[in-house]
Amino acid sequence: MLILFTSHRVEMLKHFEEIAKSYDTIIIEEPRDKDFERMLKGEISIGQYVENLNTSFPMYSMYQCKILRKLYEMGKRIYQVEPYLETLESIHRAIESGKKISIDEKTLKVREIEKEVGSAWIDYQEAFLRRDFDSLVDATVRFTKADAKRFIIRDEMRVEEIEKIGDGLVEAGQIHVLLPEILKERGFDVDVIDLPKEVANKLGIEFYLNPGNELTIRYMLGEHVDEETARLMCARSIIYVSLIPKDEMLPSEDDPYPHLKRECKIARFVRRMNYDECRNMFYKIWGRKV
C-alpha cells in the first residue's frame, strides 16, 4: 500500500500520473459520484463531468480527470473513497428534501462533529466581520481543535472502506497523517510519499505547511500545545490565508511549480511573525474593527 500525500494543484498531477502507472488499483480522495465511471468510459465529456462538480479547483479537476481516464484505459481500477463526505452529503440531501435523517452510528458521529465544527466556524465568521482580530484568533483555535477531531473521523472512516478494496495507491491530502498509521494497525504494509515536500526538497526550497494545518496535525497526533503557542500559530494562519491568492495557476516551463513556491514563501514569511505583527498585518489588509 502506498499513501501518496498531494495537494489540489495542477503542478502535482504529472507526478501523480507517473507513480499511479505502477499500480493496478488507485483510490482517490473523493466521494462517490454517479457519473464518475461514465466519465472514465468516455460516455460523458470531462468538461460536462467537472461542470457538475461542486469544486473549488475546476482546473485541477479537469486535468485530474484526463489523467484518470488515461489510467482507466490502461486497465487500472479506480475508486472514489471518501465516506465522511458522502455521509455529510446524505445528511444535507435529507434536510433539503424534508426526509428523516438516518440514525446509524456513522451518521450520528458525522452530525455531532459537524455541529462542533459549524459552531466554531460561525464564531470565526462573525469575528471576521467585526474585524476583531483577538476574537478571530480564539475562534480559529476552537475551529482547529474541532477540525482535528473531524479529520480523525474522516481517516478512520476512509480506512474502513479501503480495507474492503485492498492493496493499491491511495491519494490523500497532507493533513491526513493518521491514514497510514491506522492502515498499519489494520495489517497493511504501508509506504508514504509526501509529494509536495519531496518536490520542494528537489527544488532546494524549504518546505513549510500553513501554520493552521500544522496545528491541526499536532492536535490530531495528540500533542500538547499550550494556549499561547496555539494562538500564535492561528494568528499566523490567518495572515497566511489572507495573503494566499485564491486563483488557480497552470505550471509553465519557466515556472513549473507556481503554487508550491508561492505557498512555501508565504508560510516561511508568516512563521517569522510574532502575535502583534500578525494583528497589525491583519488590520492593514482588512481594516480596523467595525
Short mmCIF file of N, CA and C in Angstrom, two decimals, residues 158-283:
data_model
loop_
_atom_site.label_atom_id
_atom_site.label_comp_id
_atom_site.label_asym_id
_atom_site.label_seq_id
_atom_site.Cartn_x
_atom_site.Cartn_y
_atom_site.Cartn_z
N ARG A 158 -12.40 6.35 6.25
CA ARG A 158 -11.81 6.04 4.94
C ARG A 158 -11.07 4.70 4.99
N VAL A 159 -10.38 4.45 6.09
CA VAL A 159 -9.66 3.17 6.22
C VAL A 159 -10.63 2.00 6.15
N GLU A 160 -11.80 2.13 6.76
CA GLU A 160 -12.79 1.04 6.72
C GLU A 160 -13.16 0.69 5.28
N GLU A 161 -13.28 1.70 4.42
CA GLU A 161 -13.61 1.44 3.02
C GLU A 161 -12.41 0.92 2.23
N ILE A 162 -11.23 1.45 2.53
CA ILE A 162 -10.02 0.99 1.84
C ILE A 162 -9.77 -0.49 2.13
N GLU A 163 -10.04 -0.90 3.35
CA GLU A 163 -9.86 -2.32 3.72
C GLU A 163 -10.65 -3.25 2.80
N LYS A 164 -11.83 -2.81 2.40
CA LYS A 164 -12.68 -3.65 1.55
C LYS A 164 -12.11 -3.78 0.13
N ILE A 165 -11.35 -2.77 -0.28
CA ILE A 165 -10.77 -2.76 -1.63
C ILE A 165 -9.46 -3.52 -1.67
N GLY A 166 -8.63 -3.28 -0.66
CA GLY A 166 -7.35 -3.97 -0.60
C GLY A 166 -6.19 -3.08 -1.01
N ASP A 167 -5.09 -3.70 -1.39
CA ASP A 167 -3.84 -3.01 -1.65
C ASP A 167 -3.94 -2.10 -2.88
N GLY A 168 -3.13 -1.04 -2.89
CA GLY A 168 -3.12 -0.14 -4.04
C GLY A 168 -2.48 1.19 -3.70
N LEU A 169 -2.70 2.17 -4.56
CA LEU A 169 -2.24 3.54 -4.36
C LEU A 169 -3.38 4.35 -3.78
N VAL A 170 -3.13 5.02 -2.67
CA VAL A 170 -4.17 5.82 -2.00
C VAL A 170 -3.76 7.28 -2.04
N GLU A 171 -4.57 8.11 -2.68
CA GLU A 171 -4.34 9.54 -2.69
C GLU A 171 -4.89 10.16 -1.41
N ALA A 172 -4.14 11.10 -0.83
CA ALA A 172 -4.61 11.76 0.39
C ALA A 172 -4.00 13.15 0.48
N GLY A 173 -4.73 14.07 1.07
CA GLY A 173 -4.18 15.38 1.36
C GLY A 173 -3.17 15.29 2.48
N GLN A 174 -2.28 16.27 2.55
CA GLN A 174 -1.17 16.20 3.51
C GLN A 174 -1.60 16.18 4.96
N ILE A 175 -2.81 16.63 5.23
CA ILE A 175 -3.26 16.71 6.61
C ILE A 175 -3.74 15.36 7.15
N HIS A 176 -3.89 14.38 6.27
CA HIS A 176 -4.42 13.07 6.68
C HIS A 176 -3.31 12.17 7.22
N VAL A 177 -2.61 12.65 8.23
CA VAL A 177 -1.43 11.96 8.74
C VAL A 177 -1.76 10.65 9.45
N LEU A 178 -2.99 10.49 9.91
CA LEU A 178 -3.34 9.26 10.63
C LEU A 178 -3.70 8.12 9.69
N LEU A 179 -3.98 8.44 8.43
CA LEU A 179 -4.39 7.41 7.48
C LEU A 179 -3.38 6.27 7.38
N PRO A 180 -2.08 6.55 7.14
CA PRO A 180 -1.13 5.44 7.08
C PRO A 180 -0.97 4.70 8.40
N GLU A 181 -1.08 5.42 9.51
CA GLU A 181 -0.91 4.79 10.82
C GLU A 181 -2.04 3.80 11.10
N ILE A 182 -3.26 4.21 10.79
CA ILE A 182 -4.41 3.32 11.02
C ILE A 182 -4.32 2.10 10.10
N LEU A 183 -3.91 2.32 8.85
CA LEU A 183 -3.76 1.19 7.92
C LEU A 183 -2.70 0.21 8.40
N LYS A 184 -1.62 0.73 8.97
CA LYS A 184 -0.59 -0.15 9.53
C LYS A 184 -1.16 -0.98 10.67
N GLU A 185 -1.97 -0.34 11.52
CA GLU A 185 -2.59 -1.06 12.64
C GLU A 185 -3.52 -2.17 12.14
N ARG A 186 -4.10 -1.97 10.95
CA ARG A 186 -5.01 -2.97 10.38
C ARG A 186 -4.26 -4.05 9.58
N GLY A 187 -2.94 -4.02 9.61
CA GLY A 187 -2.16 -5.08 8.99
C GLY A 187 -1.61 -4.79 7.61
N PHE A 188 -1.77 -3.57 7.11
CA PHE A 188 -1.25 -3.23 5.78
C PHE A 188 0.22 -2.86 5.86
N ASP A 189 0.96 -3.23 4.84
CA ASP A 189 2.34 -2.80 4.68
C ASP A 189 2.28 -1.47 3.93
N VAL A 190 2.64 -0.38 4.61
CA VAL A 190 2.38 0.97 4.08
C VAL A 190 3.67 1.74 3.85
N ASP A 191 3.77 2.32 2.65
CA ASP A 191 4.81 3.30 2.35
C ASP A 191 4.13 4.65 2.13
N VAL A 192 4.85 5.72 2.37
CA VAL A 192 4.29 7.06 2.24
C VAL A 192 5.21 7.93 1.38
N ILE A 193 4.62 8.63 0.42
CA ILE A 193 5.34 9.66 -0.32
C ILE A 193 4.60 10.99 -0.10
N ASP A 194 5.31 11.95 0.48
CA ASP A 194 4.76 13.30 0.66
C ASP A 194 5.23 14.10 -0.55
N LEU A 195 4.39 14.16 -1.58
CA LEU A 195 4.79 14.69 -2.87
C LEU A 195 5.23 16.16 -2.82
N PRO A 196 4.42 17.06 -2.24
CA PRO A 196 4.87 18.47 -2.20
C PRO A 196 6.20 18.64 -1.48
N LYS A 197 6.37 17.91 -0.39
CA LYS A 197 7.62 18.03 0.37
C LYS A 197 8.80 17.50 -0.45
N GLU A 198 8.60 16.36 -1.14
CA GLU A 198 9.69 15.80 -1.95
C GLU A 198 10.06 16.72 -3.11
N VAL A 199 9.05 17.28 -3.76
CA VAL A 199 9.31 18.20 -4.88
C VAL A 199 10.05 19.43 -4.37
N ALA A 200 9.61 19.96 -3.23
CA ALA A 200 10.28 21.14 -2.66
C ALA A 200 11.75 20.83 -2.36
N ASN A 201 12.01 19.66 -1.81
CA ASN A 201 13.39 19.27 -1.50
C ASN A 201 14.25 19.21 -2.76
N LYS A 202 13.66 18.65 -3.84
CA LYS A 202 14.40 18.56 -5.10
C LYS A 202 14.69 19.94 -5.69
N LEU A 203 13.78 20.88 -5.44
CA LEU A 203 13.96 22.24 -5.94
C LEU A 203 14.86 23.07 -5.04
N GLY A 204 15.21 22.52 -3.88
CA GLY A 204 16.01 23.26 -2.92
C GLY A 204 15.22 24.32 -2.17
N ILE A 205 13.90 24.10 -2.08
CA ILE A 205 13.02 25.03 -1.38
C ILE A 205 12.74 24.48 0.02
N GLU A 206 12.81 25.35 1.03
CA GLU A 206 12.40 24.93 2.37
C GLU A 206 10.89 24.73 2.37
N PHE A 207 10.44 23.57 2.81
CA PHE A 207 9.01 23.28 2.77
C PHE A 207 8.37 23.63 4.11
N TYR A 208 7.28 24.41 4.04
CA TYR A 208 6.53 24.77 5.23
C TYR A 208 5.04 24.59 4.96
N LEU A 209 4.35 24.04 5.94
CA LEU A 209 2.89 23.97 5.88
C LEU A 209 2.29 25.28 6.34
N ASN A 210 1.04 25.53 5.92
CA ASN A 210 0.23 26.57 6.54
C ASN A 210 0.25 26.32 8.06
N PRO A 211 0.57 27.32 8.89
CA PRO A 211 0.62 27.10 10.34
C PRO A 211 -0.67 26.52 10.92
N GLY A 212 -1.82 26.85 10.31
CA GLY A 212 -3.08 26.29 10.78
C GLY A 212 -3.15 24.79 10.55
N ASN A 213 -2.69 24.33 9.38
CA ASN A 213 -2.65 22.90 9.10
C ASN A 213 -1.66 22.19 10.01
N GLU A 214 -0.55 22.87 10.28
CA GLU A 214 0.45 22.29 11.19
C GLU A 214 -0.15 22.09 12.58
N LEU A 215 -0.92 23.06 13.05
CA LEU A 215 -1.55 22.94 14.37
C LEU A 215 -2.60 21.84 14.35
N THR A 216 -3.38 21.75 13.28
CA THR A 216 -4.38 20.69 13.17
C THR A 216 -3.72 19.32 13.30
N ILE A 217 -2.60 19.14 12.61
CA ILE A 217 -1.88 17.87 12.66
C ILE A 217 -1.39 17.59 14.07
N ARG A 218 -0.89 18.60 14.75
CA ARG A 218 -0.40 18.39 16.12
C ARG A 218 -1.54 17.95 17.03
N TYR A 219 -2.72 18.55 16.87
CA TYR A 219 -3.88 18.12 17.65
C TYR A 219 -4.28 16.69 17.27
N MET A 220 -4.25 16.37 15.99
CA MET A 220 -4.61 15.02 15.55
C MET A 220 -3.70 13.96 16.17
N LEU A 221 -2.42 14.31 16.31
CA LEU A 221 -1.45 13.37 16.86
C LEU A 221 -1.47 13.34 18.39
N GLY A 222 -2.36 14.13 18.98
CA GLY A 222 -2.49 14.12 20.43
C GLY A 222 -1.41 14.89 21.16
N GLU A 223 -0.70 15.77 20.46
CA GLU A 223 0.36 16.55 21.10
C GLU A 223 -0.24 17.64 21.98
N HIS A 224 0.44 17.93 23.07
CA HIS A 224 0.01 19.05 23.90
C HIS A 224 0.54 20.35 23.29
N VAL A 225 -0.35 21.29 23.07
CA VAL A 225 0.03 22.60 22.56
C VAL A 225 -0.52 23.63 23.54
N ASP A 226 0.38 24.40 24.16
CA ASP A 226 -0.10 25.39 25.13
C ASP A 226 -0.88 26.49 24.42
N GLU A 227 -1.70 27.19 25.19
CA GLU A 227 -2.63 28.17 24.62
C GLU A 227 -1.91 29.28 23.86
N GLU A 228 -0.80 29.76 24.41
CA GLU A 228 -0.07 30.85 23.76
C GLU A 228 0.46 30.42 22.39
N THR A 229 1.00 29.20 22.32
CA THR A 229 1.53 28.70 21.05
C THR A 229 0.41 28.49 20.04
N ALA A 230 -0.72 27.93 20.52
CA ALA A 230 -1.86 27.70 19.62
C ALA A 230 -2.38 29.01 19.05
N ARG A 231 -2.47 30.05 19.89
CA ARG A 231 -2.99 31.34 19.42
C ARG A 231 -2.02 31.98 18.43
N LEU A 232 -0.71 31.84 18.68
CA LEU A 232 0.27 32.39 17.75
C LEU A 232 0.20 31.67 16.40
N MET A 233 0.09 30.35 16.42
CA MET A 233 0.01 29.59 15.16
C MET A 233 -1.25 29.97 14.39
N CYS A 234 -2.35 30.19 15.11
CA CYS A 234 -3.60 30.57 14.44
C CYS A 234 -3.53 32.00 13.92
N ALA A 235 -2.86 32.88 14.66
CA ALA A 235 -2.67 34.26 14.18
C ALA A 235 -1.88 34.24 12.87
N ARG A 236 -0.83 33.43 12.83
CA ARG A 236 -0.04 33.31 11.61
C ARG A 236 -0.86 32.69 10.47
N SER A 237 -1.71 31.73 10.82
CA SER A 237 -2.54 31.09 9.80
C SER A 237 -3.51 32.08 9.18
N ILE A 238 -4.07 32.96 9.99
CA ILE A 238 -4.99 33.98 9.48
C ILE A 238 -4.28 34.87 8.46
N ILE A 239 -3.03 35.24 8.76
CA ILE A 239 -2.28 36.08 7.81
C ILE A 239 -1.93 35.27 6.57
N TYR A 240 -1.57 34.01 6.76
CA TYR A 240 -1.25 33.14 5.61
C TYR A 240 -2.45 33.08 4.66
N VAL A 241 -3.62 32.80 5.20
CA VAL A 241 -4.83 32.70 4.38
C VAL A 241 -5.15 34.04 3.72
N SER A 242 -4.88 35.13 4.42
CA SER A 242 -5.15 36.46 3.87
C SER A 242 -4.23 36.79 2.70
N LEU A 243 -3.01 36.27 2.73
CA LEU A 243 -2.01 36.61 1.72
C LEU A 243 -2.01 35.67 0.52
N ILE A 244 -2.51 34.45 0.70
CA ILE A 244 -2.50 33.47 -0.38
C ILE A 244 -3.57 33.82 -1.42
N PRO A 245 -3.20 34.07 -2.67
CA PRO A 245 -4.21 34.31 -3.71
C PRO A 245 -5.05 33.06 -3.92
N LYS A 246 -6.29 33.25 -4.30
CA LYS A 246 -7.20 32.11 -4.43
C LYS A 246 -7.26 31.55 -5.86
N ASP A 247 -6.55 32.18 -6.78
CA ASP A 247 -6.62 31.74 -8.16
C ASP A 247 -5.82 30.46 -8.39
N GLU A 248 -6.26 29.67 -9.39
CA GLU A 248 -5.50 28.50 -9.82
C GLU A 248 -4.55 28.93 -10.92
N MET A 249 -3.30 28.48 -10.82
CA MET A 249 -2.31 28.82 -11.83
C MET A 249 -1.80 27.54 -12.50
N LEU A 250 -1.61 27.61 -13.80
CA LEU A 250 -1.08 26.48 -14.54
C LEU A 250 0.44 26.54 -14.54
N PRO A 251 1.10 25.40 -14.40
CA PRO A 251 2.57 25.39 -14.48
C PRO A 251 3.03 25.71 -15.89
N SER A 252 4.25 26.22 -16.00
CA SER A 252 4.84 26.52 -17.29
C SER A 252 6.31 26.08 -17.27
N GLU A 253 6.97 26.16 -18.41
CA GLU A 253 8.38 25.80 -18.46
C GLU A 253 9.21 26.71 -17.57
N ASP A 254 8.87 27.98 -17.56
CA ASP A 254 9.60 28.94 -16.74
C ASP A 254 9.28 28.81 -15.26
N ASP A 255 8.07 28.37 -14.96
CA ASP A 255 7.64 28.27 -13.55
C ASP A 255 6.79 27.01 -13.39
N PRO A 256 7.45 25.84 -13.28
CA PRO A 256 6.71 24.57 -13.23
C PRO A 256 5.96 24.33 -11.92
N TYR A 257 6.29 25.06 -10.86
CA TYR A 257 5.64 24.84 -9.55
C TYR A 257 5.22 26.18 -8.94
N PRO A 258 4.33 26.91 -9.60
CA PRO A 258 3.97 28.25 -9.11
C PRO A 258 3.31 28.24 -7.73
N HIS A 259 2.41 27.29 -7.50
CA HIS A 259 1.71 27.24 -6.20
C HIS A 259 2.66 26.85 -5.07
N LEU A 260 3.43 25.81 -5.30
CA LEU A 260 4.32 25.32 -4.25
C LEU A 260 5.30 26.41 -3.82
N LYS A 261 5.89 27.09 -4.77
CA LYS A 261 6.86 28.14 -4.44
C LYS A 261 6.19 29.29 -3.69
N ARG A 262 5.00 29.68 -4.16
CA ARG A 262 4.29 30.79 -3.53
C ARG A 262 3.86 30.42 -2.10
N GLU A 263 3.32 29.21 -1.93
CA GLU A 263 2.82 28.80 -0.62
C GLU A 263 3.96 28.65 0.39
N CYS A 264 5.08 28.07 -0.05
CA CYS A 264 6.22 27.93 0.87
C CYS A 264 6.78 29.29 1.25
N LYS A 265 6.82 30.21 0.29
CA LYS A 265 7.35 31.55 0.56
C LYS A 265 6.49 32.27 1.59
N ILE A 266 5.17 32.19 1.45
CA ILE A 266 4.28 32.89 2.38
C ILE A 266 4.28 32.19 3.74
N ALA A 267 4.33 30.86 3.75
CA ALA A 267 4.38 30.13 5.02
C ALA A 267 5.67 30.47 5.78
N ARG A 268 6.78 30.59 5.06
CA ARG A 268 8.04 30.95 5.69
C ARG A 268 7.96 32.37 6.26
N PHE A 269 7.34 33.27 5.50
CA PHE A 269 7.20 34.66 5.94
C PHE A 269 6.40 34.76 7.23
N VAL A 270 5.24 34.09 7.30
CA VAL A 270 4.39 34.25 8.48
C VAL A 270 4.97 33.55 9.70
N ARG A 271 5.79 32.51 9.49
CA ARG A 271 6.40 31.81 10.63
C ARG A 271 7.35 32.72 11.41
N ARG A 272 7.80 33.79 10.79
CA ARG A 272 8.72 34.71 11.46
C ARG A 272 7.99 35.82 12.22
N MET A 273 6.66 35.87 12.10
CA MET A 273 5.89 36.95 12.69
C MET A 273 5.51 36.63 14.13
N ASN A 274 5.53 37.67 15.01
CA ASN A 274 5.00 37.48 16.35
C ASN A 274 3.51 37.85 16.35
N TYR A 275 2.88 37.71 17.49
CA TYR A 275 1.42 37.91 17.55
C TYR A 275 1.03 39.35 17.18
N ASP A 276 1.74 40.33 17.74
CA ASP A 276 1.39 41.73 17.46
C ASP A 276 1.60 42.06 15.99
N GLU A 277 2.64 41.51 15.39
CA GLU A 277 2.88 41.73 13.96
C GLU A 277 1.74 41.15 13.12
N CYS A 278 1.23 40.01 13.55
CA CYS A 278 0.08 39.41 12.85
C CYS A 278 -1.15 40.30 12.98
N ARG A 279 -1.39 40.81 14.19
CA ARG A 279 -2.55 41.69 14.39
C ARG A 279 -2.44 42.93 13.52
N ASN A 280 -1.27 43.55 13.51
CA ASN A 280 -1.08 44.77 12.71
C ASN A 280 -1.24 44.48 11.22
N MET A 281 -0.71 43.36 10.78
CA MET A 281 -0.84 42.99 9.36
C MET A 281 -2.29 42.73 9.01
N PHE A 282 -3.04 42.10 9.91
CA PHE A 282 -4.46 41.82 9.66
C PHE A 282 -5.22 43.13 9.44
N TYR A 283 -5.01 44.12 10.31
CA TYR A 283 -5.72 45.39 10.19
C TYR A 283 -5.26 46.17 8.96
#
